Amino acid sequence: MNKIAIFASGTGSNAEKIIQYFNSHSSVAVDLVVSNRKNAGVLKMAEANGVDTLIIERSSFYGSTNILNTFKERDISYLILAGFLWLIPEKLIERFPKKIINIHPALLPAYGGKGMYGMNVHKAVFNAKEKESGISIHFVNAHYDEGELIFQAKCPIHSSDTPATIAAKVLQLEHQHFAEVIERVIADQ
Ligand code: GAR
């Protein structure tokens, strides 16, 4: 069984789709949901779905090997970032080469980097009068949004769109594709 941990800082709608997708899957299981915010909606959602949760603090995430030990004990082999806003430390990248996958709500390399998350991204895309946006799923390296691309999907932006409607279209694409892309990466490795 390939066990995965999902990292999320917010609502966790992508995390929920992934949990549902891999429920009773023959070779992939969501073992843990990790969040840096103790009030994040994703934690309640995980508990309601019977998935264990872990709240992390900045000092131990960056300054200790606690999380590596937890992942080892739980035999976790993939880390999925679904709306997680902290930079992943080098020790995790070294320990999980090509096994940490992030989703970004724009067509990287445009509209990525520190501070580019959630509505900030959609407002920037809207302000630039882009004709399309979309999603990027990529392996994670030590820099925000710069790892090797795995998959992209696009949606058109019309003159009637707003940052909120762009966000809704992009989220729909994320829900449609993320779990399947994870499944494919794991199956191919
Ligand atoms: C998603 O749109 C994801 O792409 C984005 O946060 C949202 C989380 O939504 N991630 C980033 O912006 C990372 N830079 P969710 O909590 O409903 O899954």
GROMACS .gro file of C-alpha atoms and ligand atoms in nm:
model
  207
    1MET     CA    1   0.000   0.000   0.000
    2ASN     CA    2   0.131   0.350  -0.089
    3LYS     CA    3   0.041   0.571   0.204
    4ILE     CA    4   0.007   0.943   0.151
    5ALA     CA    5  -0.002   1.244   0.382
    6ILE     CA    6  -0.195   1.551   0.267
    7PHE     CA    7  -0.071   1.894   0.378
    8ALA     CA    8  -0.333   2.171   0.381
    9SER     CA    9  -0.371   2.510   0.547
   10GLY     CA   10  -0.732   2.596   0.467
   11THR     CA   11  -1.072   2.456   0.379
   12GLY     CA   12  -0.944   2.134   0.234
   13SER     CA   13  -1.186   2.086  -0.052
   14ASN     CA   14  -0.907   1.929  -0.259
   15ALA     CA   15  -0.801   1.716   0.036
   16GLU     CA   16  -1.159   1.594   0.066
   17LYS     CA   17  -1.174   1.496  -0.302
   18ILE     CA   18  -0.848   1.306  -0.265
   19ILE     CA   19  -0.968   1.125   0.048
   20GLN     CA   20  -1.289   1.025  -0.128
   21TYR     CA   21  -1.107   0.916  -0.444
   22PHE     CA   22  -0.870   0.684  -0.258
   23ASN     CA   23  -1.130   0.547  -0.019
   24SER     CA   24  -1.105   0.166  -0.058
   25HIS     CA   25  -0.840   0.202  -0.332
   26SER     CA   26  -0.635  -0.112  -0.394
   27SER     CA   27  -0.290   0.049  -0.379
   28VAL     CA   28  -0.315   0.404  -0.236
   29ALA     CA   29  -0.443   0.519   0.104
   30VAL     CA   30  -0.463   0.863   0.265
   31ASP     CA   31  -0.300   0.800   0.603
   32LEU     CA   32  -0.269   1.148   0.754
   33VAL     CA   33  -0.375   1.511   0.710
   34VAL     CA   34  -0.118   1.766   0.825
   35SER     CA   35  -0.203   2.130   0.890
   36ASN     CA   36  -0.020   2.434   1.022
   37ARG     CA   37  -0.349   2.595   1.136
   38LYS     CA   38  -0.529   2.440   1.428
   39ASN     CA   39  -0.862   2.593   1.320
   40ALA     CA   40  -0.831   2.494   0.955
   41GLY     CA   41  -1.150   2.345   0.809
   42VAL     CA   42  -0.945   2.063   0.661
   43LEU     CA   43  -0.892   1.916   1.010
   44LYS     CA   44  -1.264   1.879   1.080
   45MET     CA   45  -1.318   1.736   0.735
   46ALA     CA   46  -1.042   1.478   0.787
   47GLU     CA   47  -1.181   1.375   1.125
   48ALA     CA   48  -1.530   1.339   0.974
   49ASN     CA   49  -1.375   1.109   0.714
   50GLY     CA   50  -1.189   0.903   0.972
   51VAL     CA   51  -0.842   1.023   0.870
   52ASP     CA   52  -0.583   1.099   1.141
   53THR     CA   53  -0.463   1.459   1.169
   54LEU     CA   54  -0.143   1.628   1.277
   55ILE     CA   55  -0.100   1.996   1.364
   56ILE     CA   56   0.250   2.128   1.306
   57GLU     CA   57   0.428   2.426   1.455
   58ARG     CA   58   0.681   2.632   1.268
   59SER     CA   59   0.968   2.573   1.513
   60SER     CA   60   0.953   2.194   1.505
   61PHE     CA   61   0.863   2.173   1.135
   62TYR     CA   62   1.181   2.359   1.039
   63GLY     CA   63   1.398   2.288   1.343
   64SER     CA   64   1.353   1.918   1.425
   65THR     CA   65   1.318   1.578   1.263
   66ASN     CA   66   0.987   1.503   1.440
   67ILE     CA   67   0.785   1.497   1.121
   68LEU     CA   68   1.035   1.269   0.947
   69ASN     CA   69   1.003   1.029   1.239
   70THR     CA   70   0.623   1.042   1.219
   71PHE     CA   71   0.628   0.967   0.847
   72LYS     CA   72   0.871   0.680   0.902
   73GLU     CA   73   0.661   0.529   1.181
   74ARG     CA   74   0.348   0.553   0.967
   75ASP     CA   75   0.527   0.427   0.654
   76ILE     CA   76   0.419   0.729   0.451
   77SER     CA   77   0.575   0.747   0.105
   78TYR     CA   78   0.408   1.045  -0.069
   79LEU     CA   79   0.335   1.399   0.047
   80ILE     CA   80   0.056   1.590  -0.126
   81LEU     CA   81   0.030   1.966  -0.086
   82ALA     CA   82  -0.331   2.077  -0.131
   83GLY     CA   83  -0.340   2.444  -0.038
   84PHE     CA   84  -0.042   2.433   0.200
   85LEU     CA   85   0.127   2.769   0.238
   86TRP     CA   86   0.461   2.700   0.410
   87LEU     CA   87   0.782   2.628   0.221
   88ILE     CA   88   0.882   2.261   0.241
   89PRO     CA   89   1.215   2.221   0.423
   90GLU     CA   90   1.516   2.062   0.252
   91LYS     CA   91   1.514   1.759   0.485
   92LEU     CA   92   1.172   1.654   0.351
   93ILE     CA   93   1.269   1.715  -0.011
   94GLU     CA   94   1.579   1.498   0.033
   95ARG     CA   95   1.386   1.223   0.203
   96PHE     CA   96   1.098   1.223  -0.053
   97PRO     CA   97   1.262   1.278  -0.394
   98LYS     CA   98   0.990   1.314  -0.663
   99LYS     CA   99   0.737   1.211  -0.401
  100ILE     CA  100   0.611   1.553  -0.294
  101ILE     CA  101   0.340   1.691  -0.522
  102ASN     CA  102   0.184   2.039  -0.511
  103ILE     CA  103  -0.116   2.189  -0.685
  104HIS     CA  104  -0.108   2.554  -0.786
  105PRO     CA  105  -0.415   2.749  -0.906
  106ALA     CA  106  -0.256   2.905  -1.217
  107LEU     CA  107  -0.053   2.815  -1.523
  108LEU     CA  108   0.303   2.808  -1.388
  109PRO     CA  109   0.562   2.946  -1.437
  110ALA     CA  110   0.331   3.250  -1.444
  111TYR     CA  111   0.165   3.365  -1.122
  112GLY     CA  112   0.375   3.151  -0.888
  113GLY     CA  113   0.614   3.219  -0.604
  114LYS     CA  114   0.593   3.339  -0.247
  115GLY     CA  115   0.267   3.519  -0.167
  116MET     CA  116   0.097   3.380  -0.478
  117TYR     CA  117  -0.178   3.170  -0.327
  118GLY     CA  118  -0.554   3.155  -0.333
  119MET     CA  119  -0.732   3.476  -0.432
  120ASN     CA  120  -0.401   3.665  -0.471
  121VAL     CA  121  -0.338   3.449  -0.776
  122HIS     CA  122  -0.684   3.496  -0.927
  123LYS     CA  123  -0.677   3.874  -0.872
  124ALA     CA  124  -0.339   3.899  -1.042
  125VAL     CA  125  -0.461   3.690  -1.338
  126PHE     CA  126  -0.776   3.907  -1.361
  127ASN     CA  127  -0.582   4.234  -1.339
  128ALA     CA  128  -0.348   4.121  -1.617
  129LYS     CA  129  -0.655   4.060  -1.840
  130GLU     CA  130  -0.541   3.706  -1.915
  131LYS     CA  131  -0.753   3.513  -2.162
  132GLU     CA  132  -0.701   3.184  -1.980
  133SER     CA  133  -0.598   3.040  -1.647
  134GLY     CA  134  -0.580   2.690  -1.509
  135ILE     CA  135  -0.401   2.452  -1.276
  136SER     CA  136  -0.048   2.324  -1.242
  137ILE     CA  137   0.047   2.004  -1.062
  138HIS     CA  138   0.420   1.971  -1.002
  139PHE     CA  139   0.691   1.803  -0.799
  140VAL     CA  140   0.813   2.018  -0.512
  141ASN     CA  141   1.166   2.149  -0.479
  142ALA     CA  142   1.317   2.396  -0.233
  143HIS     CA  143   1.161   2.699  -0.405
  144TYR     CA  144   0.794   2.797  -0.416
  145ASP     CA  145   0.621   2.667  -0.731
  146GLU     CA  146   0.941   2.588  -0.924
  147GLY     CA  147   0.958   2.208  -0.928
  148GLU     CA  148   0.915   1.997  -1.239
  149LEU     CA  149   0.567   2.017  -1.394
  150ILE     CA  150   0.359   1.700  -1.407
  151PHE     CA  151   0.027   1.822  -1.545
  152GLN     CA  152  -0.161   2.137  -1.646
  153ALA     CA  153  -0.522   2.201  -1.745
  154LYS     CA  154  -0.664   2.529  -1.875
  155CYS     CA  155  -0.991   2.719  -1.858
  156PRO     CA  156  -1.093   3.023  -2.062
  157ILE     CA  157  -1.146   3.365  -1.903
  158HIS     CA  158  -1.424   3.576  -2.052
  159SER     CA  159  -1.481   3.950  -2.020
  160SER     CA  160  -1.768   3.878  -1.778
  161ASP     CA  161  -1.541   3.686  -1.538
  162THR     CA  162  -1.431   3.823  -1.200
  163PRO     CA  163  -1.156   3.698  -0.967
  164ALA     CA  164  -1.426   3.497  -0.786
  165THR     CA  165  -1.557   3.327  -1.100
  166ILE     CA  166  -1.202   3.254  -1.216
  167ALA     CA  167  -1.136   3.098  -0.873
  168ALA     CA  168  -1.444   2.879  -0.906
  169LYS     CA  169  -1.345   2.755  -1.254
  170VAL     CA  170  -0.991   2.678  -1.140
  171LEU     CA  171  -1.110   2.496  -0.827
  172GLN     CA  172  -1.340   2.285  -1.040
  173LEU     CA  173  -1.041   2.182  -1.256
  174GLU     CA  174  -0.845   2.097  -0.942
  175HIS     CA  175  -1.124   1.875  -0.812
  176GLN     CA  176  -1.154   1.709  -1.150
  177HIS     CA  177  -0.786   1.624  -1.198
  178PHE     CA  178  -0.574   1.622  -0.882
  179ALA     CA  179  -0.651   1.276  -0.743
  180GLU     CA  180  -0.618   1.109  -1.084
  181VAL     CA  181  -0.282   1.274  -1.144
  182ILE     CA  182  -0.160   1.156  -0.802
  183GLU     CA  183  -0.279   0.805  -0.883
  184ARG     CA  184  -0.090   0.810  -1.214
  185VAL     CA  185   0.235   0.939  -1.063
  186ILE     CA  186   0.227   0.667  -0.799
  187ALA     CA  187   0.141   0.396  -1.051
  188ASP     CA  188   0.429   0.506  -1.280
  189GLN     CA  189   0.702   0.508  -1.014
  190GAR     C1  190  -0.635   2.553  -0.403
  190GAR     O1  191  -0.693   2.630  -0.504
  190GAR     C2  192  -0.487   2.539  -0.426
  190GAR     O2  193  -0.451   2.537  -0.561
  190GAR     C3  194  -0.435   2.665  -0.362
  190GAR     O3  195  -0.509   2.676  -0.243
  190GAR     C4  196  -0.643   2.627  -0.269
  190GAR     C5  197  -0.684   2.538  -0.154
  190GAR     O4  198  -0.821   2.511  -0.162
  190GAR     N1  199  -0.295   2.655  -0.338
  190GAR     C6  200  -0.213   2.760  -0.350
  190GAR     O5  201  -0.252   2.872  -0.379
  190GAR     C7  202  -0.065   2.728  -0.324
  190GAR     N2  203   0.018   2.834  -0.371
  190GAR     P1  204  -0.887   2.396  -0.074
  190GAR     O6  205  -0.841   2.417   0.070
  190GAR     O7  206  -1.033   2.416  -0.088
  190GAR     O8  207  -0.840   2.265  -0.129
   0.00000   0.00000   0.00000
